[in-house]
PDB file of C-alpha atoms in Angstrom:
ATOM      1  CA  MET M 273      83.782  97.780  66.832  1.00 48.00           C
ATOM      2  CA  ARG M 274      85.764  97.633  69.962  1.00 50.00           C
ATOM      3  CA  LYS M 275      87.915 100.366  69.131  1.00 52.00           C
ATOM      4  CA  ASN M 276      85.055 102.776  68.512  1.00 52.00           C
ATOM      5  CA  GLN M 277      83.558 101.690  71.986  1.00 52.00           C
ATOM      6  CA  HIS M 278      86.644 102.724  73.601  1.00 50.00           C
ATOM      7  CA  LYS M 279      86.896 106.134  71.842  1.00 56.00           C
ATOM      8  CA  CYS M 280      83.185 106.291  72.708  1.00 53.00           C
ATOM      9  CA  VAL M 281      83.636 105.848  76.463  1.00 53.00           C
ATOM     10  CA  SER M 282      86.747 107.876  76.575  1.00 56.00           C
ATOM     11  CA  LYS M 283      84.952 111.036  74.971  1.00 59.00           C
ATOM     12  CA  ILE M 284      82.190 110.795  77.446  1.00 59.00           C
ATOM     13  CA  ILE M 285      84.465 110.487  80.421  1.00 57.00           C
ATOM     14  CA  LEU M 286      86.599 113.313  79.099  1.00 55.00           C
ATOM     15  CA  ALA M 287      83.466 115.577  78.489  1.00 55.00           C
ATOM     16  CA  LEU M 288      82.309 114.765  82.113  1.00 51.00           C
ATOM     17  CA  PHE M 289      85.561 115.588  83.586  1.00 51.00           C
ATOM     18  CA  ILE M 290      85.753 118.860  81.631  1.00 56.00           C
ATOM     19  CA  SER M 291      82.201 119.821  82.714  1.00 55.00           C
ATOM     20  CA  LEU M 292      82.891 119.417  86.231  1.00 49.00           C
ATOM     21  CA  ILE M 293      86.137 121.187  86.355  1.00 51.00           C
ATOM     22  CA  SER M 294      84.764 124.222  84.360  1.00 50.00           C
ATOM     23  CA  ASN M 295      81.543 124.295  86.717  1.00 52.00           C
ATOM     24  CA  GLU M 296      83.835 124.242  89.764  1.00 52.00           C
ATOM     25  CA  LEU M 297      86.271 126.949  88.219  1.00 49.00           C
ATOM     26  CA  LEU M 298      83.487 129.033  87.397  1.00 49.00           C
ATOM     27  CA  ALA M 299      82.068 129.063  91.034  1.00 48.00           C
ATOM     28  CA  GLN M 300      85.296 129.770  92.399  1.00 51.00           C
ATOM     29  CA  GLN M 301      85.958 132.550  90.146  1.00 51.00           C
ATOM     30  CA  GLN M 302      82.613 134.263  90.952  1.00 50.00           C
ATOM     31  CA  GLY M 303      82.506 133.726  94.709  1.00 50.00           C
ATOM     32  CA  LEU M 304      85.913 133.373  95.948  1.00 50.00           C
ATOM     33  CA  SER M 305      88.026 135.528  93.761  1.00 50.00           C
ATOM     34  CA  SER M 306      89.797 136.749  96.629  1.00 49.00           C
ATOM     35  CA  LYS M 307      91.431 133.388  97.595  1.00 55.00           C
ATOM     36  CA  SER M 308      94.978 132.750  96.900  1.00 59.00           C
ATOM     37  CA  ASN M 309      96.873 130.408  94.838  1.00 62.00           C
ATOM     38  CA  SER M 310      98.059 128.630  98.227  1.00 72.00           C
ATOM     39  CA  ASP M 311      94.342 127.687  98.693  1.00 86.00           C
ATOM     40  CA  PHE M 312      94.615 125.285  95.621  1.00 91.00           C
ATOM     41  CA  TRP M 313      97.386 123.261  97.143  1.00 92.00           C
ATOM     42  CA  LYS M 314      95.344 122.994 100.382  1.00 94.00           C
ATOM     43  CA  ASN M 315      92.786 120.874  98.476  1.00 95.00           C
ATOM     44  CA  VAL M 316      95.539 118.449  96.986  1.00 96.00           C
ATOM     45  CA  GLN M 317      96.513 115.247  98.103  1.00 96.00           C
ATOM     46  CA  PHE M 318      99.270 112.858  96.780  1.00 97.00           C
ATOM     47  CA  GLY M 319      99.413 109.145  97.156  1.00 95.00           C
ATOM     48  CA  GLY M 320      99.614 105.913  94.837  1.00 87.00           C
ATOM     49  CA  GLY M 321     100.916 102.452  95.099  1.00 85.00           C
ATOM     50  CA  ILE M 322     103.829 100.405  95.201  1.00 85.00           C
ATOM     51  CA  GLY M 323     103.736  96.698  94.207  1.00 86.00           C
ATOM     52  CA  LEU M 324     106.488  93.958  94.728  1.00 88.00           C
ATOM     53  CA  GLY M 325     106.029  90.337  93.799  1.00 89.00           C
ATOM     54  CA  PHE M 326     108.619  87.757  93.622  1.00 88.00           C
ATOM     55  CA  GLY M 327     108.858  84.023  93.302  1.00 90.00           C
ATOM     56  CA  THR M 328     110.756  81.278  91.684  1.00 91.00           C
ATOM     57  CA  GLY M 329     111.907  82.938  88.557  1.00 90.00           C
ATOM     58  CA  TYR M 330     109.464  85.654  88.802  1.00 91.00           C
ATOM     59  CA  THR M 331     109.532  89.445  89.337  1.00 93.00           C
ATOM     60  CA  ASP M 332     106.946  92.016  89.272  1.00 92.00           C
ATOM     61  CA  ILE M 333     107.597  95.758  90.533  1.00 94.00           C
ATOM     62  CA  SER M 334     104.970  98.463  90.095  1.00 93.00           C
ATOM     63  CA  LEU M 335     105.077 102.201  90.747  1.00 94.00           C
ATOM     64  CA  ALA M 336     101.753 104.119  90.432  1.00 94.00           C
ATOM     65  CA  PRO M 337     101.911 107.773  91.915  1.00 96.00           C
ATOM     66  CA  SER M 338      98.750 109.965  91.811  1.00 96.00           C
ATOM     67  CA  ALA M 339      97.405 113.302  92.938  1.00 97.00           C
ATOM     68  CA  ILE M 340      93.773 114.403  93.646  1.00 97.00           C
ATOM     69  CA  TYR M 341      92.164 117.577  93.979  1.00 97.00           C
ATOM     70  CA  ASN M 342      89.144 117.629  96.558  1.00 96.00           C
ATOM     71  CA  PHE M 343      86.636 120.063  95.465  1.00 96.00           C
ATOM     72  CA  ASN M 344      84.719 119.666  98.720  1.00 96.00           C
ATOM     73  CA  GLU M 345      84.357 116.700 101.283  1.00 94.00           C
ATOM     74  CA  TYR M 346      82.377 114.708  98.782  1.00 97.00           C
ATOM     75  CA  VAL M 347      83.990 114.951  95.368  1.00 97.00           C
ATOM     76  CA  ALA M 348      87.656 114.639  94.119  1.00 97.00           C
ATOM     77  CA  LEU M 349      89.412 114.375  90.783  1.00 98.00           C
ATOM     78  CA  GLY M 350      92.697 113.312  90.046  1.00 97.00           C
ATOM     79  CA  LEU M 351      95.538 112.016  87.690  1.00 98.00           C
ATOM     80  CA  GLY M 352      97.758 109.161  87.981  1.00 97.00           C
ATOM     81  CA  ALA M 353     100.822 107.640  86.341  1.00 97.00           C
ATOM     82  CA  GLN M 354     101.962 103.665  86.324  1.00 96.00           C
ATOM     83  CA  TYR M 355     104.792 101.929  85.505  1.00 97.00           C
ATOM     84  CA  THR M 356     105.310  97.939  86.076  1.00 95.00           C
ATOM     85  CA  TYR M 357     108.203  95.844  84.990  1.00 96.00           C
ATOM     86  CA  ALA M 358     107.391  92.092  84.997  1.00 93.00           C
ATOM     87  CA  LYS M 359     109.683  89.063  84.046  1.00 93.00           C
ATOM     88  CA  GLN M 360     108.905  85.292  84.029  1.00 91.00           C
ATOM     89  CA  ARG M 361     112.453  83.648  83.442  1.00 90.00           C
ATOM     90  CA  ALA M 362     112.591  81.756  80.307  1.00 87.00           C
ATOM     91  CA  PHE M 363     109.059  82.817  79.342  1.00 89.00           C
ATOM     92  CA  TYR M 364     108.485  86.637  78.913  1.00 90.00           C
ATOM     93  CA  THR M 365     109.452  90.248  79.927  1.00 93.00           C
ATOM     94  CA  SER M 366     107.078  92.988  80.014  1.00 94.00           C
ATOM     95  CA  ASN M 367     107.010  96.841  80.701  1.00 96.00           C
ATOM     96  CA  LEU M 368     103.688  98.628  81.105  1.00 96.00           C
ATOM     97  CA  TYR M 369     103.520 102.340  81.253  1.00 97.00           C
ATOM     98  CA  GLY M 370     100.661 104.907  81.158  1.00 97.00           C
ATOM     99  CA  GLY M 371      98.192 107.218  82.974  1.00 97.00           C
ATOM    100  CA  SER M 372      94.854 107.507  84.391  1.00 97.00           C
ATOM    101  CA  ILE M 373      92.042 109.909  85.216  1.00 97.00           C
ATOM    102  CA  ILE M 374      90.209 109.173  88.599  1.00 97.00           C
ATOM    103  CA  ALA M 375      87.007 110.409  90.054  1.00 97.00           C
ATOM    104  CA  LEU M 376      86.199 110.026  93.740  1.00 97.00           C
ATOM    105  CA  PHE M 377      82.780 110.277  95.525  1.00 98.00           C
ATOM    106  CA  ASN M 378      82.343 110.077  99.115  1.00 97.00           C
ATOM    107  CA  PRO M 379      78.258 110.078  99.964  1.00 97.00           C
ATOM    108  CA  ILE M 380      79.233 109.583 103.644  1.00 96.00           C
ATOM    109  CA  ARG M 381      82.577 109.718 105.223  1.00 94.00           C
ATOM    110  CA  GLU M 382      83.094 106.073 105.447  1.00 97.00           C
ATOM    111  CA  ILE M 383      82.164 105.143 102.049  1.00 97.00           C
ATOM    112  CA  GLN M 384      84.142 106.003  98.637  1.00 97.00           C
ATOM    113  CA  ILE M 385      82.829 105.429  95.081  1.00 98.00           C
ATOM    114  CA  SER M 386      85.316 105.495  92.454  1.00 97.00           C
ATOM    115  CA  ALA M 387      85.596 105.759  88.528  1.00 98.00           C
ATOM    116  CA  GLU M 388      88.848 105.446  86.880  1.00 97.00           C
ATOM    117  CA  LEU M 389      89.970 105.591  83.121  1.00 97.00           C
ATOM    118  CA  GLU M 390      93.345 103.844  82.575  1.00 96.00           C
ATOM    119  CA  GLU M 391      95.473 103.978  79.414  1.00 96.00           C
ATOM    120  CA  LEU M 392      98.433 101.593  79.404  1.00 95.00           C
ATOM    121  CA  ARG M 393     101.249 100.979  76.854  1.00 96.00           C
ATOM    122  CA  VAL M 394     101.984  97.432  76.940  1.00 93.00           C
ATOM    123  CA  ASN M 395     105.315  95.930  75.657  1.00 94.00           C
ATOM    124  CA  VAL M 396     105.945  92.155  75.952  1.00 91.00           C
ATOM    125  CA  ASN M 397     109.112  90.253  74.616  1.00 91.00           C
ATOM    126  CA  LEU M 398     108.621  86.525  74.675  1.00 88.00           C
ATOM    127  CA  ASP M 399     112.033  84.782  75.549  1.00 82.00           C
ATOM    128  CA  GLY M 400     113.220  81.786  73.330  1.00 71.00           C
ATOM    129  CA  SER M 401     110.733  82.447  70.728  1.00 68.00           C
ATOM    130  CA  ASN M 402     111.010  83.629  67.297  1.00 70.00           C
ATOM    131  CA  SER M 403     107.636  85.799  67.540  1.00 73.00           C
ATOM    132  CA  ASP M 404     107.735  89.576  67.403  1.00 78.00           C
ATOM    133  CA  PRO M 405     107.558  91.528  70.491  1.00 82.00           C
ATOM    134  CA  GLN M 406     103.838  92.460  71.290  1.00 86.00           C
ATOM    135  CA  ASP M 407     103.116  96.196  71.801  1.00 90.00           C
ATOM    136  CA  TYR M 408      99.736  97.504  72.181  1.00 91.00           C
ATOM    137  CA  TRP M 409      97.548  99.891  74.239  1.00 92.00           C
ATOM    138  CA  ASN M 410      95.181  98.543  76.791  1.00 92.00           C
ATOM    139  CA  THR M 411      92.263 100.655  78.208  1.00 93.00           C
ATOM    140  CA  GLY M 412      90.611  99.754  81.349  1.00 94.00           C
ATOM    141  CA  LEU M 413      87.369 101.509  82.828  1.00 96.00           C
ATOM    142  CA  PHE M 414      87.003 100.757  86.498  1.00 96.00           C
ATOM    143  CA  PHE M 415      84.054 101.350  88.901  1.00 98.00           C
ATOM    144  CA  GLY M 416      84.881 100.719  92.433  1.00 97.00           C
ATOM    145  CA  LEU M 417      83.555 100.756  96.039  1.00 98.00           C
ATOM    146  CA  GLY M 418      85.598 101.132  99.128  1.00 97.00           C
ATOM    147  CA  TYR M 419      85.434 101.448 102.958  1.00 98.00           C
ATOM    148  CA  ARG M 420      87.275 104.681 103.858  1.00 96.00           C
ATOM    149  CA  ASN M 421      89.103 105.373 107.243  1.00 95.00           C
ATOM    150  CA  GLY M 422      91.002 108.582 107.286  1.00 91.00           C
ATOM    151  CA  ASN M 423      93.437 108.916 104.202  1.00 91.00           C
ATOM    152  CA  VAL M 424      93.223 105.048 103.643  1.00 93.00           C
ATOM    153  CA  THR M 425      90.378 103.361 101.422  1.00 94.00           C
ATOM    154  CA  ILE M 426      90.229  99.390 101.139  1.00 94.00           C
ATOM    155  CA  GLY M 427      87.765  98.019  98.597  1.00 94.00           C
ATOM    156  CA  ALA M 428      87.349  96.564  95.134  1.00 95.00           C
ATOM    157  CA  ARG M 429      87.042  97.840  91.611  1.00 95.00           C
ATOM    158  CA  TYR M 430      85.621  96.221  88.444  1.00 96.00           C
ATOM    159  CA  ASN M 431      86.991  96.603  84.769  1.00 94.00           C
ATOM    160  CA  VAL M 432      83.819  97.009  82.617  1.00 95.00           C
ATOM    161  CA  LEU M 433      86.032  96.727  79.505  1.00 92.00           C
ATOM    162  CA  GLN M 434      87.689  93.479  80.435  1.00 89.00           C
ATOM    163  CA  ASP M 435      87.885  91.100  77.627  1.00 80.00           C
ATOM    164  CA  GLY M 436      89.964  87.883  77.148  1.00 72.00           C
ATOM    165  CA  THR M 437      92.206  89.103  74.386  1.00 70.00           C
ATOM    166  CA  LYS M 438      95.284  91.065  75.055  1.00 69.00           C
ATOM    167  CA  ASN M 439      94.152  92.372  78.577  1.00 74.00           C
ATOM    168  CA  VAL M 440      97.031  92.938  81.166  1.00 81.00           C
ATOM    169  CA  TYR M 441      94.648  92.010  84.090  1.00 81.00           C
ATOM    170  CA  SER M 442      93.625  88.402  84.369  1.00 79.00           C
ATOM    171  CA  GLN M 443      90.355  89.243  85.801  1.00 87.00           C
ATOM    172  CA  ALA M 444      87.848  92.132  85.757  1.00 90.00           C
ATOM    173  CA  PHE M 445      87.454  92.197  89.543  1.00 92.00           C
ATOM    174  CA  MET M 446      90.135  93.184  91.695  1.00 90.00           C
ATOM    175  CA  PRO M 447      90.765  94.411  95.403  1.00 91.00           C
ATOM    176  CA  PHE M 448      92.678  97.681  95.930  1.00 89.00           C
ATOM    177  CA  VAL M 449      94.110  99.824  98.792  1.00 90.00           C
ATOM    178  CA  ARG M 450      94.077 103.559  98.147  1.00 91.00           C
ATOM    179  CA  VAL M 451      96.207 106.019 100.388  1.00 92.00           C
ATOM    180  CA  TYR M 452      96.391 109.762 100.004  1.00 92.00           C
ATOM    181  CA  PHE M 453      98.278 112.155 102.230  1.00 92.00           C
TER     182      PHE M 453
END
């Protein structure tokens, strides 16, 4: 049942993403056929996040590069990648990797609304245990709201697919800082 919900949500988001892109490409082809390829790159922004966490016997390192295409001053779509290494000495070691699709909407300059579909492969090895490693996919669908100032957005997002079993995030609600250059 839960697997079917993930497939359904993924298909709906993919259909919306393709619909938005195809409408934008058709409008560009009809009205702006004289534009060069370099105009595409003027609308692309790169950014992402870096996370470092250290404690007594604990290490957490994350890299999450991303790129967005600004269709106009209100709407942007993009792709991201993510890798996280986490280790708790004498307990576990984990590697998470995957990607995401993000949609950003700025109804006014200072407010940013976001939707992000994230798919991560999770590999967990329990230290000192005879149990088999845990390998599974984790899907997250986040809706967020943030305050934007220039290229930086500070806000919070909520994972509507959060459940208590085999989820990489301990809470559905989490703050974020998003930077694009």
